[in-house]
JSON list of C-alpha atoms in Angstrom, two decimals:
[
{"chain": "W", "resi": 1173, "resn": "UNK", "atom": "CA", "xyz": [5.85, -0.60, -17.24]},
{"chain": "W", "resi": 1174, "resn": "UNK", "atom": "CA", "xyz": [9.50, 0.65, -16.97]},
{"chain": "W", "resi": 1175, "resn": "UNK", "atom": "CA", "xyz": [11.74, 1.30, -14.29]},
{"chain": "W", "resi": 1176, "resn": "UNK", "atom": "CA", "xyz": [14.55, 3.96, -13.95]},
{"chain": "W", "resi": 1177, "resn": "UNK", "atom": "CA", "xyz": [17.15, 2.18, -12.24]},
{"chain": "W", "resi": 1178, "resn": "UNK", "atom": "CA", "xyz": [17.50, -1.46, -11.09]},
{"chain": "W", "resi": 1179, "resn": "UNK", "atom": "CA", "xyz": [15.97, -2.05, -7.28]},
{"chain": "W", "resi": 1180, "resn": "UNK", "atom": "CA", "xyz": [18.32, -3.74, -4.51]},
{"chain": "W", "resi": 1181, "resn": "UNK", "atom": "CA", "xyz": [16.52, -6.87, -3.07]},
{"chain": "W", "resi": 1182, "resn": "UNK", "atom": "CA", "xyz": [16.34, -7.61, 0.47]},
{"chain": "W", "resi": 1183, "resn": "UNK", "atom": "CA", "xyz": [15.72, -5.01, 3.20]},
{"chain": "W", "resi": 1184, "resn": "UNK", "atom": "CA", "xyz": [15.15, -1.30, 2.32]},
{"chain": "W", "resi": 1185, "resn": "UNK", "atom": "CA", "xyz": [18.01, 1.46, 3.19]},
{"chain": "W", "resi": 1186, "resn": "UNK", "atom": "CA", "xyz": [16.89, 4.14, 5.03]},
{"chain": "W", "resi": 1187, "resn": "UNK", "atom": "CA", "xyz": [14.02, 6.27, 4.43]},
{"chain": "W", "resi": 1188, "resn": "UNK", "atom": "CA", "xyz": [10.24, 5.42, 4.48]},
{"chain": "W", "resi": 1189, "resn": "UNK", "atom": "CA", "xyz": [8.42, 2.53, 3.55]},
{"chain": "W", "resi": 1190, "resn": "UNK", "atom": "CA", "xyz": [4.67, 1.87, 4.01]},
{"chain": "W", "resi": 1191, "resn": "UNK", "atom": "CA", "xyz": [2.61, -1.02, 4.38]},
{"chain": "W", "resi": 1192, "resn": "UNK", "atom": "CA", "xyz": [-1.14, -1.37, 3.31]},
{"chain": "W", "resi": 1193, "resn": "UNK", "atom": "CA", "xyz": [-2.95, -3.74, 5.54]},
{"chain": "W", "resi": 1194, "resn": "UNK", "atom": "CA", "xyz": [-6.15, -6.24, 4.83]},
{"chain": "W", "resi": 1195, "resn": "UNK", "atom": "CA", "xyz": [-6.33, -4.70, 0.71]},
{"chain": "W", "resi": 1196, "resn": "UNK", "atom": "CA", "xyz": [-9.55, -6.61, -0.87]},
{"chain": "W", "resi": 1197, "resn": "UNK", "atom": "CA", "xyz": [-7.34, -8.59, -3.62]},
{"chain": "W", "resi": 1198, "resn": "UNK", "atom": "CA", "xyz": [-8.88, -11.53, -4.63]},
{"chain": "W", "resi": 1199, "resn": "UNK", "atom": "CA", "xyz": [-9.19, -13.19, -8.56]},
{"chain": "W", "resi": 1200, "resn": "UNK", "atom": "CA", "xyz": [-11.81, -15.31, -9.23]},
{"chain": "W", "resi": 1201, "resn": "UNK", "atom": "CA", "xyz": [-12.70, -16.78, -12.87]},
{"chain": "W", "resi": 1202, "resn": "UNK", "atom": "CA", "xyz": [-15.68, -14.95, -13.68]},
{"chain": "W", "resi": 1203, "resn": "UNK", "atom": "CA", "xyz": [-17.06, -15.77, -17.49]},
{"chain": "W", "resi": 1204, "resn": "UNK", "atom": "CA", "xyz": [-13.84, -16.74, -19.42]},
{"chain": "W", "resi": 1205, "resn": "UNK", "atom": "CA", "xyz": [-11.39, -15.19, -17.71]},
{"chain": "W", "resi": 1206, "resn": "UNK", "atom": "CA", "xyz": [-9.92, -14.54, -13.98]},
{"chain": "W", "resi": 1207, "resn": "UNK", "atom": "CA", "xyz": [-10.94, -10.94, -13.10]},
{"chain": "W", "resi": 1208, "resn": "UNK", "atom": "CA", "xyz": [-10.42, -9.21, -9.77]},
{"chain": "W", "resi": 1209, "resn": "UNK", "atom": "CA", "xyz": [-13.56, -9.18, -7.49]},
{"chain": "W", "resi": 1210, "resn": "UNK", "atom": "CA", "xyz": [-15.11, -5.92, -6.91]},
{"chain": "W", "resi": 1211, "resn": "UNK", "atom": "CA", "xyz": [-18.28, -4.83, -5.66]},
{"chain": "W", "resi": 1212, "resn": "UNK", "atom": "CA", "xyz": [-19.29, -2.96, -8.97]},
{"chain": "W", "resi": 1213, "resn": "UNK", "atom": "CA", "xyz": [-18.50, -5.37, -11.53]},
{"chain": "W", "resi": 1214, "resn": "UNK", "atom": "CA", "xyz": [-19.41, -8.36, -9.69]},
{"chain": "W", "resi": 1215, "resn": "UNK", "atom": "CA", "xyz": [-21.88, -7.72, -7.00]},
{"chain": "W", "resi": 1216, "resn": "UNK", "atom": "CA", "xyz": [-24.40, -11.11, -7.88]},
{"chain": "W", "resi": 1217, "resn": "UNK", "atom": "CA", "xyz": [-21.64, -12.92, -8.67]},
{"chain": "W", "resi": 1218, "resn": "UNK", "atom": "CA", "xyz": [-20.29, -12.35, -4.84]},
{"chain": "W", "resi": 1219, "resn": "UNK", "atom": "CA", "xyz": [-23.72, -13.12, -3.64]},
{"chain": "W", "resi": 1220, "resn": "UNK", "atom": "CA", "xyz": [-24.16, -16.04, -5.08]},
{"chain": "W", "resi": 1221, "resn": "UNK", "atom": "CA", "xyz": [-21.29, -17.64, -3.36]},
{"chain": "W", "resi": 1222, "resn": "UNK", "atom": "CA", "xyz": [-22.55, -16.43, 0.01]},
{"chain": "W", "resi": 1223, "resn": "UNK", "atom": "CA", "xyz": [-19.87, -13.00, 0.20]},
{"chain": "W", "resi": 1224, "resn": "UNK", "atom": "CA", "xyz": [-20.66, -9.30, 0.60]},
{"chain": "W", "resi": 1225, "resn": "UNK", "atom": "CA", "xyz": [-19.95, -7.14, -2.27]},
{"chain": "W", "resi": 1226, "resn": "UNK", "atom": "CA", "xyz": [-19.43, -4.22, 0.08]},
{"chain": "W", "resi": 1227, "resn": "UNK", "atom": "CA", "xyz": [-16.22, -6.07, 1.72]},
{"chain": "W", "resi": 1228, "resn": "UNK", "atom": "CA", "xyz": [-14.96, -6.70, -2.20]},
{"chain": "W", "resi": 1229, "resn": "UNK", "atom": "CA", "xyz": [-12.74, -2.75, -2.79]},
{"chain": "W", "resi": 1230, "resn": "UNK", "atom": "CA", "xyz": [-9.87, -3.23, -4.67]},
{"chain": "W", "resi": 1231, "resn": "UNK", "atom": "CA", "xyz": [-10.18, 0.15, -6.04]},
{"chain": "W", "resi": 1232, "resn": "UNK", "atom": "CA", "xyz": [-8.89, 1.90, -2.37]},
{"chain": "W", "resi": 1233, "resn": "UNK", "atom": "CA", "xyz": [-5.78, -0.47, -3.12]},
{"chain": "W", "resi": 1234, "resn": "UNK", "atom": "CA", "xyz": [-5.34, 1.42, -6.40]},
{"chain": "W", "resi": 1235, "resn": "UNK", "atom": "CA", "xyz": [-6.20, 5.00, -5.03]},
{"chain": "W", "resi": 1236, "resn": "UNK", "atom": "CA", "xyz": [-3.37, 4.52, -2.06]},
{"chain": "W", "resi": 1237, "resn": "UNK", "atom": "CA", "xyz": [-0.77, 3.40, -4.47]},
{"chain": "W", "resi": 1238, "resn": "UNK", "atom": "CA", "xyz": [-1.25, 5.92, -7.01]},
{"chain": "W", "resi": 1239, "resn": "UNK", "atom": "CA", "xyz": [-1.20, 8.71, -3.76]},
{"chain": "W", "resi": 1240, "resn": "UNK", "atom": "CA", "xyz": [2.33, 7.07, -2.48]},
{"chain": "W", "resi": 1241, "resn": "UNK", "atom": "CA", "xyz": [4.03, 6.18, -5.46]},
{"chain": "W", "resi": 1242, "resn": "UNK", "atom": "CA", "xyz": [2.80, 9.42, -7.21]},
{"chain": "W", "resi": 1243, "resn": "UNK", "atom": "CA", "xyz": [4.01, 11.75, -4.57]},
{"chain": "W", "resi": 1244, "resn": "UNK", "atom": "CA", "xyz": [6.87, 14.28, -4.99]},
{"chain": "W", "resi": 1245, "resn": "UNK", "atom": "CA", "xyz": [8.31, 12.34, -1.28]},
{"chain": "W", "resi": 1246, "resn": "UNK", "atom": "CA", "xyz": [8.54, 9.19, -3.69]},
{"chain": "W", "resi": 1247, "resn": "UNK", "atom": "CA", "xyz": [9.88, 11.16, -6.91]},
{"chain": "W", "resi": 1248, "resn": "UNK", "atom": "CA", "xyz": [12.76, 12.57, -4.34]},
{"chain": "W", "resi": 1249, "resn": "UNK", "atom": "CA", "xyz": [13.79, 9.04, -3.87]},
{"chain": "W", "resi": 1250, "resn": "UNK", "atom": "CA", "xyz": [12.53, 9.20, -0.15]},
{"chain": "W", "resi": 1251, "resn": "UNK", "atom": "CA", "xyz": [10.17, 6.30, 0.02]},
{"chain": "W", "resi": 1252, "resn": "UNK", "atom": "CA", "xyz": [11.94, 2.94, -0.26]},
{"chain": "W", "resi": 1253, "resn": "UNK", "atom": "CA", "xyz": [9.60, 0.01, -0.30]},
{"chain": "W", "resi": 1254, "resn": "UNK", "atom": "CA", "xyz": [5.80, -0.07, -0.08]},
{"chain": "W", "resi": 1255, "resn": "UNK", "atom": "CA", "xyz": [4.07, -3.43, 0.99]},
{"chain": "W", "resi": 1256, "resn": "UNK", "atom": "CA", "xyz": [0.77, -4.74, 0.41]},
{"chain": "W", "resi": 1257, "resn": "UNK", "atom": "CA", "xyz": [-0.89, -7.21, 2.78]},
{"chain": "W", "resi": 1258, "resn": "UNK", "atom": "CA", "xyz": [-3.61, -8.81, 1.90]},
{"chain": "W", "resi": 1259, "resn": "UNK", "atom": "CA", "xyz": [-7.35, -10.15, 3.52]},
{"chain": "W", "resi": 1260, "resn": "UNK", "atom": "CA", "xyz": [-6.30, -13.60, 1.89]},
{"chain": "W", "resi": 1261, "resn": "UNK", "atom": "CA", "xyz": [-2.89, -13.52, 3.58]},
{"chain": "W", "resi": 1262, "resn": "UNK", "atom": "CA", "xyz": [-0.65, -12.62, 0.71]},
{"chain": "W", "resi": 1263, "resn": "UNK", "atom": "CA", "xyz": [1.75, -10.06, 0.93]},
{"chain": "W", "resi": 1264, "resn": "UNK", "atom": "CA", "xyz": [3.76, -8.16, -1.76]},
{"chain": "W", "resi": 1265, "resn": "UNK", "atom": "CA", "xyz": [6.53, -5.53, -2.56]},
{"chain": "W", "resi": 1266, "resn": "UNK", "atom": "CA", "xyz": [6.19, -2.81, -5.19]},
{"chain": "W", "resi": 1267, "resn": "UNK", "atom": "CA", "xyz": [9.19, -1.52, -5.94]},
{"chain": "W", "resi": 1268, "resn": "UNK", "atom": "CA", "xyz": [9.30, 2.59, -5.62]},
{"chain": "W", "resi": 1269, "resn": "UNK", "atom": "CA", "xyz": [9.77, 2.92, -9.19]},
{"chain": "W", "resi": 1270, "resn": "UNK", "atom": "CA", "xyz": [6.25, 1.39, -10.61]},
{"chain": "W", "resi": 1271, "resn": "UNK", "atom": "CA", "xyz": [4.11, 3.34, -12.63]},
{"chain": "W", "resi": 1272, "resn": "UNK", "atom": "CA", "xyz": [0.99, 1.96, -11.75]},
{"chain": "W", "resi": 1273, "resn": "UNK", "atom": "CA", "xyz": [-1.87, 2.27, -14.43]},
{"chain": "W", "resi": 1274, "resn": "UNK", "atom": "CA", "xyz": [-4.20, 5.28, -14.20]},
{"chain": "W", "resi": 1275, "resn": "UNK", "atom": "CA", "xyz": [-7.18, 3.49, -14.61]},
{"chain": "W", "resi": 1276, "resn": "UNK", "atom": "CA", "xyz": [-8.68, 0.87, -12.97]},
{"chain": "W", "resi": 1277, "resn": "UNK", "atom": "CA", "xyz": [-9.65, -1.73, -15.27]},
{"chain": "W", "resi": 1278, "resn": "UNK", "atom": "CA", "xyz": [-5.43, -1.60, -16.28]},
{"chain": "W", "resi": 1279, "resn": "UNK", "atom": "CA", "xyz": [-4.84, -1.87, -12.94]},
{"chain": "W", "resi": 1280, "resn": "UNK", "atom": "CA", "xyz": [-7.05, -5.02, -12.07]},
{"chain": "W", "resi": 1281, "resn": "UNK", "atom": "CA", "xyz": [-5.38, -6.68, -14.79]},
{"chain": "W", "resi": 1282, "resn": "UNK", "atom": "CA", "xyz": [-2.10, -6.04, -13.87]},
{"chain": "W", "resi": 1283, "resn": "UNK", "atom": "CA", "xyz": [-2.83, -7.83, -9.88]},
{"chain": "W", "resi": 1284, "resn": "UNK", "atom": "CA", "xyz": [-4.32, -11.00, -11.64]},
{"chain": "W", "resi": 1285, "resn": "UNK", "atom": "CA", "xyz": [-1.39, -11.21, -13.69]},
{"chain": "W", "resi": 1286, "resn": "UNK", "atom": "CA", "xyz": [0.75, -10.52, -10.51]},
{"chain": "W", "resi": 1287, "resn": "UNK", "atom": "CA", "xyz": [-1.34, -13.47, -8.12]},
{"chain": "W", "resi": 1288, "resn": "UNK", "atom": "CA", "xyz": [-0.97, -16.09, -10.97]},
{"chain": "W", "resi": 1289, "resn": "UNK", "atom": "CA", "xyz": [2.88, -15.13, -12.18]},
{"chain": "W", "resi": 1290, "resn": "UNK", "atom": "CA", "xyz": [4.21, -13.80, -8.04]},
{"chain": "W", "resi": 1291, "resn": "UNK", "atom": "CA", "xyz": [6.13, -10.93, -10.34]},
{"chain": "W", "resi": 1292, "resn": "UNK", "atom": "CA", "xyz": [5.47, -8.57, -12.67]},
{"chain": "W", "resi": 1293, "resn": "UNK", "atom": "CA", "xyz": [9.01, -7.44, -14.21]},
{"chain": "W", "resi": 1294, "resn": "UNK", "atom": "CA", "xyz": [9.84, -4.11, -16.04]},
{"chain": "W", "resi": 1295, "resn": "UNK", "atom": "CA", "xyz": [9.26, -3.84, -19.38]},
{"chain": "W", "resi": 1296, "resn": "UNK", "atom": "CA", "xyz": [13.03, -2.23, -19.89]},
{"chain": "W", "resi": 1297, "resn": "UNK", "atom": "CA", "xyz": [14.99, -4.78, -17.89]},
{"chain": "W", "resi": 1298, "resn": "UNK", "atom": "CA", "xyz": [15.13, -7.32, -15.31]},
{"chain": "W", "resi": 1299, "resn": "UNK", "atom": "CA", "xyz": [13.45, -5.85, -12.32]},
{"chain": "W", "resi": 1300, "resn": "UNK", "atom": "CA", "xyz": [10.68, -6.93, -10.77]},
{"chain": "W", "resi": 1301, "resn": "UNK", "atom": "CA", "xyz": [8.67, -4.17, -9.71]},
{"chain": "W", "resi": 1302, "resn": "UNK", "atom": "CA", "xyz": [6.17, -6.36, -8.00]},
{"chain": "W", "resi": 1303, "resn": "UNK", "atom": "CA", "xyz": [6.39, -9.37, -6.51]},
{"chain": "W", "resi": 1304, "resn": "UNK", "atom": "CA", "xyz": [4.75, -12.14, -3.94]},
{"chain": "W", "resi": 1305, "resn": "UNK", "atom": "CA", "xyz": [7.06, -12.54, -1.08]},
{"chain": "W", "resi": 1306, "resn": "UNK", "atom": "CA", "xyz": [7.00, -14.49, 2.38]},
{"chain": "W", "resi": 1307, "resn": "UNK", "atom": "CA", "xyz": [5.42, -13.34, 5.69]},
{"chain": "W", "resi": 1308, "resn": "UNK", "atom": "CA", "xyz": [5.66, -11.51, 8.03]},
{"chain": "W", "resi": 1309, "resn": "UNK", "atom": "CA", "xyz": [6.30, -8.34, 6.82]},
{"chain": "W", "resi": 1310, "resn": "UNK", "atom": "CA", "xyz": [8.26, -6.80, 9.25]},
{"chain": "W", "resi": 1311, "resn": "UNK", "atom": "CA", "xyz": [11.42, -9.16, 8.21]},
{"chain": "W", "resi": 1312, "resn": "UNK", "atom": "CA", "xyz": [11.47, -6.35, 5.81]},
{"chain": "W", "resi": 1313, "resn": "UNK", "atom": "CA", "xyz": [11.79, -3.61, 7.79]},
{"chain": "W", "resi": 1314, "resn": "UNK", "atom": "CA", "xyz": [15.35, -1.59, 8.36]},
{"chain": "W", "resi": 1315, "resn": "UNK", "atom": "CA", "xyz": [17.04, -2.27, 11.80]},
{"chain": "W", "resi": 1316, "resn": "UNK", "atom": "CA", "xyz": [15.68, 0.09, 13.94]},
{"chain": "W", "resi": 1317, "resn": "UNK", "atom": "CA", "xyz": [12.72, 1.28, 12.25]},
{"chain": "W", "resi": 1318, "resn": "UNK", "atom": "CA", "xyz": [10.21, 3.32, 14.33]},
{"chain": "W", "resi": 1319, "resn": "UNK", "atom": "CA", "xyz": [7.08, 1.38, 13.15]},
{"chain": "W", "resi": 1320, "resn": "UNK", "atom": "CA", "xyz": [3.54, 3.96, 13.18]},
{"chain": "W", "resi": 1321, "resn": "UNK", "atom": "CA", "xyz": [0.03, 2.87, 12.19]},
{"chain": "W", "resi": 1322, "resn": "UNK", "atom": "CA", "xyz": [-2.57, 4.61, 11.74]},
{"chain": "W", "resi": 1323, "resn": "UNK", "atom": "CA", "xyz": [-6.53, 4.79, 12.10]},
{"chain": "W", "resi": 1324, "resn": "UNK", "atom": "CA", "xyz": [-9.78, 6.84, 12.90]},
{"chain": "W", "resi": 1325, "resn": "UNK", "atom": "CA", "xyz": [-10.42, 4.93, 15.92]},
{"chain": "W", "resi": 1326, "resn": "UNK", "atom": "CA", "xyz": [-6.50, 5.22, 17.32]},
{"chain": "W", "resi": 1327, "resn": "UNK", "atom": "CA", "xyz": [-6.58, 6.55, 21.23]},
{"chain": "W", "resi": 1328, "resn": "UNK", "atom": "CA", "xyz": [-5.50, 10.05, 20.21]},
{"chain": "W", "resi": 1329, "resn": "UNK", "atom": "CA", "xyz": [-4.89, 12.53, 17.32]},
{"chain": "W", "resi": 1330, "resn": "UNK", "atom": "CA", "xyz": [-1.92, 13.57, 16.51]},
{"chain": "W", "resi": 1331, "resn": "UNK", "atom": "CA", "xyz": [-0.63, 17.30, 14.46]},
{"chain": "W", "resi": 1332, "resn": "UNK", "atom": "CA", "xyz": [0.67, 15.25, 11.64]},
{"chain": "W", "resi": 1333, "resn": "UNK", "atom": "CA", "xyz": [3.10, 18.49, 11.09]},
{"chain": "W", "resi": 1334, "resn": "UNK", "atom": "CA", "xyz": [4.10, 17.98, 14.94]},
{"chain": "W", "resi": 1335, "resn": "UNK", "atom": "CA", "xyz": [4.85, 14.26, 14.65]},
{"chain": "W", "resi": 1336, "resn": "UNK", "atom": "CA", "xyz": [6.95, 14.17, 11.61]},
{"chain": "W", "resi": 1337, "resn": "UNK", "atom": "CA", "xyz": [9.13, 17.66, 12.88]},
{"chain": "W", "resi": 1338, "resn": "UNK", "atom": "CA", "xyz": [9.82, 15.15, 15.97]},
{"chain": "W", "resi": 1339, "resn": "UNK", "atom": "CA", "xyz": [11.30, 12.28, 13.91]},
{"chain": "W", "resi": 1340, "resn": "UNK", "atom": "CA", "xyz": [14.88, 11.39, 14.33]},
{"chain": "W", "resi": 1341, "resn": "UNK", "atom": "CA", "xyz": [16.24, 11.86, 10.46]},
{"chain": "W", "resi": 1342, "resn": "UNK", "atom": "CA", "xyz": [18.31, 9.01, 10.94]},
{"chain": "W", "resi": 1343, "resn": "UNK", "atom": "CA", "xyz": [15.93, 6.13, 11.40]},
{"chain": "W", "resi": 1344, "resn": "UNK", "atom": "CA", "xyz": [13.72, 4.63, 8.65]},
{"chain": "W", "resi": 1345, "resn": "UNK", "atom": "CA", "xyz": [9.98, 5.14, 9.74]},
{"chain": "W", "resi": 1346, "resn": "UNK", "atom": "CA", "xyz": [7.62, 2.49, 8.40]},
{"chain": "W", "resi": 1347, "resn": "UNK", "atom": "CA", "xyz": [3.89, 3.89, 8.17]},
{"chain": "W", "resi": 1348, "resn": "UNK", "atom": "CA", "xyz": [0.86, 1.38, 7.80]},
{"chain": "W", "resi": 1349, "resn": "UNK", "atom": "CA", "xyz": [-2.27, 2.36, 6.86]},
{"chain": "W", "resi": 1350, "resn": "UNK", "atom": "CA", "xyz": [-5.34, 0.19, 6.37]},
{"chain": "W", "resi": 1351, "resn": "UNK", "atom": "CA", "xyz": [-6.46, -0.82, 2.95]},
{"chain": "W", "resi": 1352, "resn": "UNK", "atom": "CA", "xyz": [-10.12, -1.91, 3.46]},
{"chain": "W", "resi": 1353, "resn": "UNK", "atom": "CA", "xyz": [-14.02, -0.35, 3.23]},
{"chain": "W", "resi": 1354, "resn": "UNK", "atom": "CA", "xyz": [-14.66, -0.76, 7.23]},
{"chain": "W", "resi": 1355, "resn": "UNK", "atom": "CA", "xyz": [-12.99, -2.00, 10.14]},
{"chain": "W", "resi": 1356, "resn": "UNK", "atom": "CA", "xyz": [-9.43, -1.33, 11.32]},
{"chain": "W", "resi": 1357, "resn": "UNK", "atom": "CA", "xyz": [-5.86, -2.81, 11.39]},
{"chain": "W", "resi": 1358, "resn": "UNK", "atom": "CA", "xyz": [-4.98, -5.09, 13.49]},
{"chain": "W", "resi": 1359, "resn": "UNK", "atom": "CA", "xyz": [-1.30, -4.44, 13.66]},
{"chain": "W", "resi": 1360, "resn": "UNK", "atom": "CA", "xyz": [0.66, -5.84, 16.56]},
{"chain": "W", "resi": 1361, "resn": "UNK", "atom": "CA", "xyz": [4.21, -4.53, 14.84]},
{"chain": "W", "resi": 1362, "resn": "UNK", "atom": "CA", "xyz": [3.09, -0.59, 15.40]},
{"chain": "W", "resi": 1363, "resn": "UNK", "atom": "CA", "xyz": [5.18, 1.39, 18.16]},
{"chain": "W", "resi": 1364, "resn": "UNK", "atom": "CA", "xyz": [2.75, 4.32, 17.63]},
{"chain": "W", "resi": 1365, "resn": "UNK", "atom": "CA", "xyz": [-1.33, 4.17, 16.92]},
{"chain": "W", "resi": 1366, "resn": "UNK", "atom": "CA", "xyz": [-2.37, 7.43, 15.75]},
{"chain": "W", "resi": 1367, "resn": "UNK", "atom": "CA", "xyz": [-4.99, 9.24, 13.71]},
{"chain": "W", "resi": 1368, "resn": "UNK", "atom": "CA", "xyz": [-4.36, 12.39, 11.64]},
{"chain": "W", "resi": 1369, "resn": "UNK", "atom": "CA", "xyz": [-7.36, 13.86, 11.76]},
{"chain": "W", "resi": 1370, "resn": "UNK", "atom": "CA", "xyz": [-10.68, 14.48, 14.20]},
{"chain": "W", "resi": 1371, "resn": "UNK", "atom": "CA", "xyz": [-12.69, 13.31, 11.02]},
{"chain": "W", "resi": 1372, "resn": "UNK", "atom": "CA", "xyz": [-12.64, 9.94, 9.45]},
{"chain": "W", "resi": 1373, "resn": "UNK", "atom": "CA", "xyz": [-10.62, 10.26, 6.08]},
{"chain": "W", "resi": 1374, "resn": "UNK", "atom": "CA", "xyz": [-9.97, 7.71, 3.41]},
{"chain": "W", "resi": 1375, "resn": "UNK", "atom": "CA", "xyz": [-6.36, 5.95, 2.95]},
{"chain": "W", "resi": 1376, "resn": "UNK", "atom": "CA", "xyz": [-5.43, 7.56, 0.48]},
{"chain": "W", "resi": 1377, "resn": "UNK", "atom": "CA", "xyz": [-6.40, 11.14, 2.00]},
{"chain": "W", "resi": 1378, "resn": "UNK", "atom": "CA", "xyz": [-4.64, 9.80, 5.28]},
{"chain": "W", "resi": 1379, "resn": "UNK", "atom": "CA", "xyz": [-1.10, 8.78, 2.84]},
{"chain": "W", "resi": 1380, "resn": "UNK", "atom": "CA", "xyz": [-1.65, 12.64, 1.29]},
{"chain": "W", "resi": 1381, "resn": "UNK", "atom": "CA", "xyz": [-1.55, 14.10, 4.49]},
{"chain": "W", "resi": 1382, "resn": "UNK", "atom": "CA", "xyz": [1.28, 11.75, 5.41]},
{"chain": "W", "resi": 1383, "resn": "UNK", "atom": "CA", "xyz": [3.74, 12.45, 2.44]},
{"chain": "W", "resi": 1384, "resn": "UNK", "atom": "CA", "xyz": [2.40, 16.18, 2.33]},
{"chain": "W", "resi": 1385, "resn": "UNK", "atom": "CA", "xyz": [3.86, 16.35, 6.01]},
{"chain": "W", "resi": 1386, "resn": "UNK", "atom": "CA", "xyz": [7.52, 14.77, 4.76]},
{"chain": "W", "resi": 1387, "resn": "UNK", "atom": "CA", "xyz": [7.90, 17.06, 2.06]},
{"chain": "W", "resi": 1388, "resn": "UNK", "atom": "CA", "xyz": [7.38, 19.93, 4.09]},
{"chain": "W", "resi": 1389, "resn": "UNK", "atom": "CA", "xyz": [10.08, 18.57, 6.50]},
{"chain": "W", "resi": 1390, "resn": "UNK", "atom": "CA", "xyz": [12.37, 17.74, 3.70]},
{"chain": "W", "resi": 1391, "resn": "UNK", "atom": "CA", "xyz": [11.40, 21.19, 1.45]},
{"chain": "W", "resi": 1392, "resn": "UNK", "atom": "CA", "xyz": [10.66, 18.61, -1.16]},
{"chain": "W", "resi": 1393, "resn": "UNK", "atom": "CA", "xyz": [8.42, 21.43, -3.46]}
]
């Protein structure tokens, strides 16, 4: 993995940063080796030890990063931190300049790695583009931020178009968006609770529609 230019530790500058709630992330030794627990590759092993494999979706992790860090909002320099929070309570930063792999298999490897070393450091220098850090999240966030979650089941939908024109440009927005199969988050750091859509749309559909939005705002082509 390489990175472009060196990261600044602490709290983000301004711009965007998003967090992905309750993400399935959980190594387990399986055979001779840890492996991350997913509902195709280990479905009786999860049912032997009394779990449903439908709850086990690491792959919507990997689908959501690849749509954020992959975006043209990102590639402008416009996203400045992304955070994943996971269902066992751990919570980490990618930096904006990851590559994450294409495939999933890479990518599986590359979290066990991560949740037995707490970094993963560019090959190219001494960054870390991820790493384990400390709860809560929202010590992270830039002074100020306007904080917006989303989900299906929010109150009311919202003209994604229409809510980003209305954003102040001078106050970092942090977006969280939900990183499981089922359910919703549970996020009591949110100053908005919205959905984008009158249909129920996957998190990485829901981040598409989100950085789509941004770029329009910004003319980022």
């Amino acid at each position: 993995m390489e990175a472009p230019e060196p990261d600044e530790e602490g709290t983000p500058e301004e711009g965007f940063v998003f967090v992905l709630e309750k993400a399935t992330l959980e190594a387990a030794k399986v055979g001779k080796g840890y492996q991350i627990l997913n509902c195709d590759d280990h479905a009786n092993f999860l049912r032997r030890h009394g779990k449903d494999p439908a709850d086990y979706r690491p792959d919507i992790l990997h689908q959501e990063l690849l749509a954020i860090l992959d975006s043209p909002l990102n590639k402008a320099g416009k996203i400045k931190a992304v955070y994943v929070h996971t269902q066992k309570n751990v919570l980490f930063k990618v930096s904006p300049h990851t590559r994450i792999p294409r495939t999933f298999k890479r990518f599986c490897g590359l979290m066990v790695q991560l949740l037995q070393k707490l970094s993963i450091r560019a090959s190219n220098g001494p960054e870390k583009l991820m790493k384990v850090v400390k709860s809560p999240v929202t010590k992270y966030f830039p002074a100020g931020a306007r904080r917006v979650g989303f989900s299906f089941s929010a109150p009311e939908v919202k003209n994604l178009t229409a809510y980003v024109a209305e954003l102040p440009d001078e106050v970092s927005v942090v977006f969280t968006v939900g990183a499981m199969s089922h359910g919703k988050i549970e996020s009591t750091y949110t100053d908005d609770f919205i959905s984008v859509s009158q249909y129920p749309l996957s998190g990485a559909c829901c981040i598409s529609r989100i950085t789509c939005a941004l770029e329009n705002k910004y003319n980022i082509v």
